Coordinates of C-alpha atoms and ligand atoms in Angstrom, one line a residue:
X1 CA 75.3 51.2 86.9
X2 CA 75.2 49.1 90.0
X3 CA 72.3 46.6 90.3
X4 CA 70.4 48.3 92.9
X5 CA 70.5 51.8 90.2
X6 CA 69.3 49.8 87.6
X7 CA 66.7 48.2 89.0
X8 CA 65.1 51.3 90.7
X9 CA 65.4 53.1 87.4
X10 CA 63.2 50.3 86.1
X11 CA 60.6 50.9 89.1
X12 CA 60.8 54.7 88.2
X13 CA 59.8 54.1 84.8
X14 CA 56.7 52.2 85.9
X15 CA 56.1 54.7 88.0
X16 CA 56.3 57.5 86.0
X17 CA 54.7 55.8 83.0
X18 CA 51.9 54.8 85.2
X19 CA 52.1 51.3 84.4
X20 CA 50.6 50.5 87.8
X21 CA 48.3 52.7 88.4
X22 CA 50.5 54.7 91.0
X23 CA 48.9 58.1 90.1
X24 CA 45.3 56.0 91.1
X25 CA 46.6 54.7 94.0
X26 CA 47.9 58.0 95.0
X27 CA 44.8 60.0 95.1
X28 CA 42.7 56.7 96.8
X29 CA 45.7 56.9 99.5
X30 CA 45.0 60.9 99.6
X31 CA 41.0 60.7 100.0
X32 CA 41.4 57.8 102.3
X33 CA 43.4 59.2 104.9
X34 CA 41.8 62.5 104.5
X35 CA 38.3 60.7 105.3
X36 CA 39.7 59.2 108.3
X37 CA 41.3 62.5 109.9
X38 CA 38.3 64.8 109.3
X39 CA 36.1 61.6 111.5
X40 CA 38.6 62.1 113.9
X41 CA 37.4 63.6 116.8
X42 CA 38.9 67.9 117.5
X43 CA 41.0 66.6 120.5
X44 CA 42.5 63.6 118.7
X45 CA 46.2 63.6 119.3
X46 CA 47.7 63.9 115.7
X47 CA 48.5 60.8 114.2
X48 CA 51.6 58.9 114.1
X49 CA 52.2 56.9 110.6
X50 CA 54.4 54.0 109.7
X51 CA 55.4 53.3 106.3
X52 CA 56.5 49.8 105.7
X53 CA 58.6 49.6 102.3
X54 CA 58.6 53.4 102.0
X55 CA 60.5 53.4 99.0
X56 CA 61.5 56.8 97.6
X57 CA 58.8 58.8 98.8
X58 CA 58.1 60.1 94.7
X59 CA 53.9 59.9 95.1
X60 CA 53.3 60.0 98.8
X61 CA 55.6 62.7 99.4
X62 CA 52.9 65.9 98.4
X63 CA 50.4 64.1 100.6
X64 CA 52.4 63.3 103.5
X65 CA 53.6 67.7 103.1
X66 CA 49.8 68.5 103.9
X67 CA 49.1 65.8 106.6
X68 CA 49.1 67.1 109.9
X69 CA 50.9 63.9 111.7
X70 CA 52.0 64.1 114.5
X71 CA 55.3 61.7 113.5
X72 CA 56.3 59.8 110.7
X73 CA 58.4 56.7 110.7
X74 CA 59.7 55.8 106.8
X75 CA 60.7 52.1 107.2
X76 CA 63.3 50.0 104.1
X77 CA 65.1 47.0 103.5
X78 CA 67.1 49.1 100.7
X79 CA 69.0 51.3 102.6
X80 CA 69.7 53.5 99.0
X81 CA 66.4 54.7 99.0
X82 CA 66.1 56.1 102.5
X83 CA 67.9 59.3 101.6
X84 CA 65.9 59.6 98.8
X85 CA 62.5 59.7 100.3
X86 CA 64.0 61.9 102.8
X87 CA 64.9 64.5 100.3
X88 CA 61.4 64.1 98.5
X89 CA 59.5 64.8 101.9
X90 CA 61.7 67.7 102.8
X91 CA 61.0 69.8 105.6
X92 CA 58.0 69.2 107.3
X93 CA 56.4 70.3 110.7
X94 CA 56.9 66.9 112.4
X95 CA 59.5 64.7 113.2
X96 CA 60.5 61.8 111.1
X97 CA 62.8 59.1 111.3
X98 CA 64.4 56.7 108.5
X99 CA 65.0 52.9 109.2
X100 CA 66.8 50.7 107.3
X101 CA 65.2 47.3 108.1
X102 CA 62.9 44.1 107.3
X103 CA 59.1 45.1 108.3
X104 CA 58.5 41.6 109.6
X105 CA 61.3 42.3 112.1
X106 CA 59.8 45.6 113.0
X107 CA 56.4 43.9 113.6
X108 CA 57.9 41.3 115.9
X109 CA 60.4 43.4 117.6
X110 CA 59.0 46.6 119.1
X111 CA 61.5 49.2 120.7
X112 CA 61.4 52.5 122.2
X113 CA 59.2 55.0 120.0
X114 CA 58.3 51.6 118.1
X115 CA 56.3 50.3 121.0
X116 CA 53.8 53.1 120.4
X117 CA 50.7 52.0 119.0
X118 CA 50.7 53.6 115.4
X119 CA 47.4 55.6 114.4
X120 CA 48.3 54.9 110.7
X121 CA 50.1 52.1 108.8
X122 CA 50.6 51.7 105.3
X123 CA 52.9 49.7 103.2
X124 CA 52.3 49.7 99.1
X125 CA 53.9 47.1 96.8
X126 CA 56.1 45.5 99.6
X127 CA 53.9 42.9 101.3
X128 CA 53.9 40.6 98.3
X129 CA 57.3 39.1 98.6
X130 CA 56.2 38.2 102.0
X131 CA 55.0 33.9 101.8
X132 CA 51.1 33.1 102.6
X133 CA 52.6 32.2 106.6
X134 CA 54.5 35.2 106.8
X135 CA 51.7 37.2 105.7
X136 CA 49.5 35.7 107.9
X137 CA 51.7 36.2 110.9
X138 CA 52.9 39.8 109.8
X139 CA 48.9 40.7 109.6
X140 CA 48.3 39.2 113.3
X141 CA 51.2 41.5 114.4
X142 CA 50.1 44.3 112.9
X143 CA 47.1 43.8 114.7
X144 CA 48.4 44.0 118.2
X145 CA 50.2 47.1 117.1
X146 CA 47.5 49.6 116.0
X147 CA 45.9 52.0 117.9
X148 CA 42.4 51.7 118.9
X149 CA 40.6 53.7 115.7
X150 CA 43.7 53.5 113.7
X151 CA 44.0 51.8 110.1
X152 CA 45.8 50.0 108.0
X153 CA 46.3 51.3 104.3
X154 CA 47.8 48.0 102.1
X155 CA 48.4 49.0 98.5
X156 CA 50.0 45.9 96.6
X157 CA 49.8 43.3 93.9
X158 CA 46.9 40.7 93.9
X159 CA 45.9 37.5 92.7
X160 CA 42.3 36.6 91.7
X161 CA 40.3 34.7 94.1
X162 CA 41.6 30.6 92.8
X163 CA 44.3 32.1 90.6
X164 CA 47.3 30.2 91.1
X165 CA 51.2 31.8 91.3
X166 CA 52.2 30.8 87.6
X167 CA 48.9 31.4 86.1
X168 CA 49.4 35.0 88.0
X169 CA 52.6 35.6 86.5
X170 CA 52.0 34.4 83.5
X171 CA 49.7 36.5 83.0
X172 CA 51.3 39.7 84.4
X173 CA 54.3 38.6 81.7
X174 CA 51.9 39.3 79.3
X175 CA 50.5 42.3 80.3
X176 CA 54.7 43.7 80.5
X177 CA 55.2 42.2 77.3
X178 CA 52.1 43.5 75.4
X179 CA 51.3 46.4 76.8
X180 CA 54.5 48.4 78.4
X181 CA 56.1 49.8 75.3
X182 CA 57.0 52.8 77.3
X183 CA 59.4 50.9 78.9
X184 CA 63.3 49.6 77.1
X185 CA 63.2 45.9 76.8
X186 CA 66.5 45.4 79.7
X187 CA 63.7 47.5 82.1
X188 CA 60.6 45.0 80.8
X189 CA 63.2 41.8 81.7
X190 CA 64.2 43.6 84.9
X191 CA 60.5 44.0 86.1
X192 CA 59.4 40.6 84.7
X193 CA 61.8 38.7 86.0
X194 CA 61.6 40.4 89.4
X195 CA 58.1 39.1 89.8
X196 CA 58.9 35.2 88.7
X197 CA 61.6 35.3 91.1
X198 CA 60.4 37.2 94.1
X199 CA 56.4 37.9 93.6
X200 CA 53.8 35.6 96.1
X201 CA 50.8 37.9 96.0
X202 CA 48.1 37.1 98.3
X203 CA 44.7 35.4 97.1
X204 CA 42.4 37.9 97.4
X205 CA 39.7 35.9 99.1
X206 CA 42.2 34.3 101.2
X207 CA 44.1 36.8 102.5
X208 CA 40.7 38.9 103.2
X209 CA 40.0 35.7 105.5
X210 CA 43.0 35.4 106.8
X211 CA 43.2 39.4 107.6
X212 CA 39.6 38.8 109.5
X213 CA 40.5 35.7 111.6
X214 CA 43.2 38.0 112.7
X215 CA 40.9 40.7 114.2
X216 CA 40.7 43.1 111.0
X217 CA 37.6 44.9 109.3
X218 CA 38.3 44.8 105.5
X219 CA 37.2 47.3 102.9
X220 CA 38.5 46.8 99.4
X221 CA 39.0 50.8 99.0
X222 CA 40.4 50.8 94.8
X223 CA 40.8 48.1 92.5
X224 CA 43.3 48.7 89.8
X225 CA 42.2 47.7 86.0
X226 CA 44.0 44.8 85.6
X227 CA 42.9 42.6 88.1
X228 CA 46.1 42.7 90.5
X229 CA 46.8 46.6 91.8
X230 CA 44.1 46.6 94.5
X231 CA 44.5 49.1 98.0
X232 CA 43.0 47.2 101.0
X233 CA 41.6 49.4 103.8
X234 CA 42.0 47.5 107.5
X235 CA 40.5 48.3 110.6
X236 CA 40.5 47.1 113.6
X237 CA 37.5 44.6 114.3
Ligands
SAM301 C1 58.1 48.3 94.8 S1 58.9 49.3 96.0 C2 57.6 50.3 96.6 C3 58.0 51.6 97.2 C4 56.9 52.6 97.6 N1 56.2 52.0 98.8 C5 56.0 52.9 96.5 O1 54.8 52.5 96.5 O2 56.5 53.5 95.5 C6 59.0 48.1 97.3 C7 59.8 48.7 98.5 O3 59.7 47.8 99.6 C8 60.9 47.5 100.1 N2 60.8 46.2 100.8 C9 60.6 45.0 100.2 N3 60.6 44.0 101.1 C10 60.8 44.6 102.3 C11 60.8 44.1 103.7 N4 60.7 42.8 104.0 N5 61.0 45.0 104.7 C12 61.1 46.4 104.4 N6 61.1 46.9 103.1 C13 60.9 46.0 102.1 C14 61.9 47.6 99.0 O4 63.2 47.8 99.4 C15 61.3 48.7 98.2 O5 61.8 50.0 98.6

């Protein structure tokens, strides 16, 4: 098995052992976007959603089927898994488009259909590999790049407000090594070394600050258990 196969099998087992909440996160996703289209006024042009760090498509798939958008655009670094979120979506009434790329390049580096403003972002568990700076900038991007009513869904990883990195990953260490029996022990070293190598989640009180110096309404929409699944709701100010 190549790296990339092994690794995504261990992300499948999370997910499909609910280890993180996905199934939560899912139906806050569902009512939240649901909400936000029935507020829409009759003669709203239908939505156009970008999806930074799509992934496989595995949970948003059956909600993206009954969405009436007017285009979605599935954005990942991993090329591997842009086939696979296509095949999960399947046929749908509007057009899609896959890209293979880095979302902080597609935030600074609008181009042809990109330079729409986009009705509906979302990106879940990508954001926090990002650095507090890139954050920062990606967020004040973002903002220039959302239509006016729009919103911007962020599902992801968290730190308590004052936690620090190691005490943060110590701790989710613990929580893989205590509580995830489901998974083999080569999938509980894949994930936990993952996150002490490539994890910076953002402070929630920080990055909430951050997010509102940048021109964004916040709304803490579902907070996971465990003190570090959380699904941020951003609008513009
Ligand atoms: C943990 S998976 C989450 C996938 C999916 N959004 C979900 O919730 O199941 C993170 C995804 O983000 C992608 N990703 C990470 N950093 C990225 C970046 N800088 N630009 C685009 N995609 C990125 C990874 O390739 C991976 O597919």
């Amino acid at each position: 098995m190549d790296l990339f196969t092994q690794q995504w099998a261990s992300y499948r087992a999370v997910v499909e052992h609910d280890l993180m909440e996905h199934q939560a996160v899912a139906s806050a996703t569902a009512a939240t976007l649901e909400g936000w289209l029935q507020a829409r006024p009759n003669d709203a042009a239908a939505p156009r959603m970008v999806d930074l760090g799509c992934g496989d498509l595995a949970l948003l798939a059956p909600l993206l089927q009954r969405l009436p958008l007017g285009s979605y655009t599935g954005l990942d670094l991993t090329p591997e898994v842009l086939p696979l979120a296509q095949q999960a979506l399947g046929n749908v009434a509007y057009p899609c488009r896959w890209l293979e790329g880095d979302l902080l390049r597609w935030a600074s580096d609008p181009a042809g259909d990109d330079a729409e403003p986009v009705d509906i972002l979302h990106s879940a568990f990508a954001i926090h590999h990002l650095s507090a700076e890139e954050k920062q900038w990606l967020l004040e991007r973002l903002r220039t790049r959302i239509a006016p009513g729009g919103l911007f869904i962020w599902v992801d990883v968290f730190r308590k407000p004052g936690e620090s990195r190691d005490i943060y990953v110590q701790r989710y260490q613990q929580r893989i090594a205590s509580s995830w029996p489901q998974l083999s022990a080569q999938q509980r070293e894949h994930v936990s070394s993952h996150l002490a190598a490539y994890d910076h989640p953002a402070d929630r009180a920080a990055i909430e600050a951050t997010a509102k110096a940048a021109g964004w309404q916040w709304r803490w929409a579902w907070n996971g258990r465990q003190h570090a699944e959380a699904m941020a709701v951003l609008t513009p100010a």
